[in-house]
PDB file of C-alpha atoms in Angstrom:
ATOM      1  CA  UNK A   8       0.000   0.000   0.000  1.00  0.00           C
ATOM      2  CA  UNK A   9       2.799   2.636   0.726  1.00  0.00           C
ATOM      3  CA  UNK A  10       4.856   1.463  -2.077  1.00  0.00           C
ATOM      4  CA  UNK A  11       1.865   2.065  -4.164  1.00  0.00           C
ATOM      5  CA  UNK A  12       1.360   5.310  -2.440  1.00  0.00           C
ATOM      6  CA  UNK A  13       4.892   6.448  -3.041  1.00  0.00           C
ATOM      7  CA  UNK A  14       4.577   5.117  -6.421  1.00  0.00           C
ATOM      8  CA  UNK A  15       2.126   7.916  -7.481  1.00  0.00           C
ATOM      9  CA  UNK A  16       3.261  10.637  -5.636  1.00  0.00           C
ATOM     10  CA  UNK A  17       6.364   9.960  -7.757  1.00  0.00           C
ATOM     11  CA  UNK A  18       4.312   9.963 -10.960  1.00  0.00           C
ATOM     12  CA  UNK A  19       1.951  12.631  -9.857  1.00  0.00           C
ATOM     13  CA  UNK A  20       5.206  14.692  -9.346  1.00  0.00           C
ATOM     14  CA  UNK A  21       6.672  13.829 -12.814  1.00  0.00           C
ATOM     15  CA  UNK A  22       3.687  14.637 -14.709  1.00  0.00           C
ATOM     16  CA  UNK A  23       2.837  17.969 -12.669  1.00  0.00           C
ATOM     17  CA  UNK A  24       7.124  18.814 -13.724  1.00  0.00           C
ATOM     18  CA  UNK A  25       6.343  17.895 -16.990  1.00  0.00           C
ATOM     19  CA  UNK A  26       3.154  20.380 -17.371  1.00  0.00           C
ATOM     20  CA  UNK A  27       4.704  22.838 -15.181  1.00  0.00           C
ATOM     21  CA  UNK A  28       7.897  22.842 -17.428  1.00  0.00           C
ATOM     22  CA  UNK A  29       5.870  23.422 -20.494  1.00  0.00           C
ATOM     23  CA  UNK A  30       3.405  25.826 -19.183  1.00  0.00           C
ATOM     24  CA  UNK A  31       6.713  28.208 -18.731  1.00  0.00           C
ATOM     25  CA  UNK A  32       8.274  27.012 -21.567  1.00  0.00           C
ATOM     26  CA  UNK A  33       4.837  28.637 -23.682  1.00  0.00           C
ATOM     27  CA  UNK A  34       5.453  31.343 -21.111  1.00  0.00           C
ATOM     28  CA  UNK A  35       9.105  32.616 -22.171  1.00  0.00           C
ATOM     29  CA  UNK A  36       7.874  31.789 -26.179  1.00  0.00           C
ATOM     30  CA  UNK A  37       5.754  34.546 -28.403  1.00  0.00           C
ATOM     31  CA  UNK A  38       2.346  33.028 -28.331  1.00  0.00           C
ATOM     32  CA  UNK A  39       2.011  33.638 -32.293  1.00  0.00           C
ATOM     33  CA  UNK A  40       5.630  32.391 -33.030  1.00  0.00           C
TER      34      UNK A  40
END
């Protein structure tokens, strides 16, 4: 159960990098390129 728990805190963290990461990443860009 913890392992499983830890498990998706760990993906749950990943993903929200991931999104975060890319949300500023459209941030620093021109939105019309």
């Amino acid at each position: 159960m913890i392992r499983n728990a830890w498990h998706f805190c760990y993906v749950l963290r990943l993903m929200f990098k991931v999104v975060y990461g890319g949300f500023g990443i459209a941030l620093f860009r021109p939105a019309g390129r």
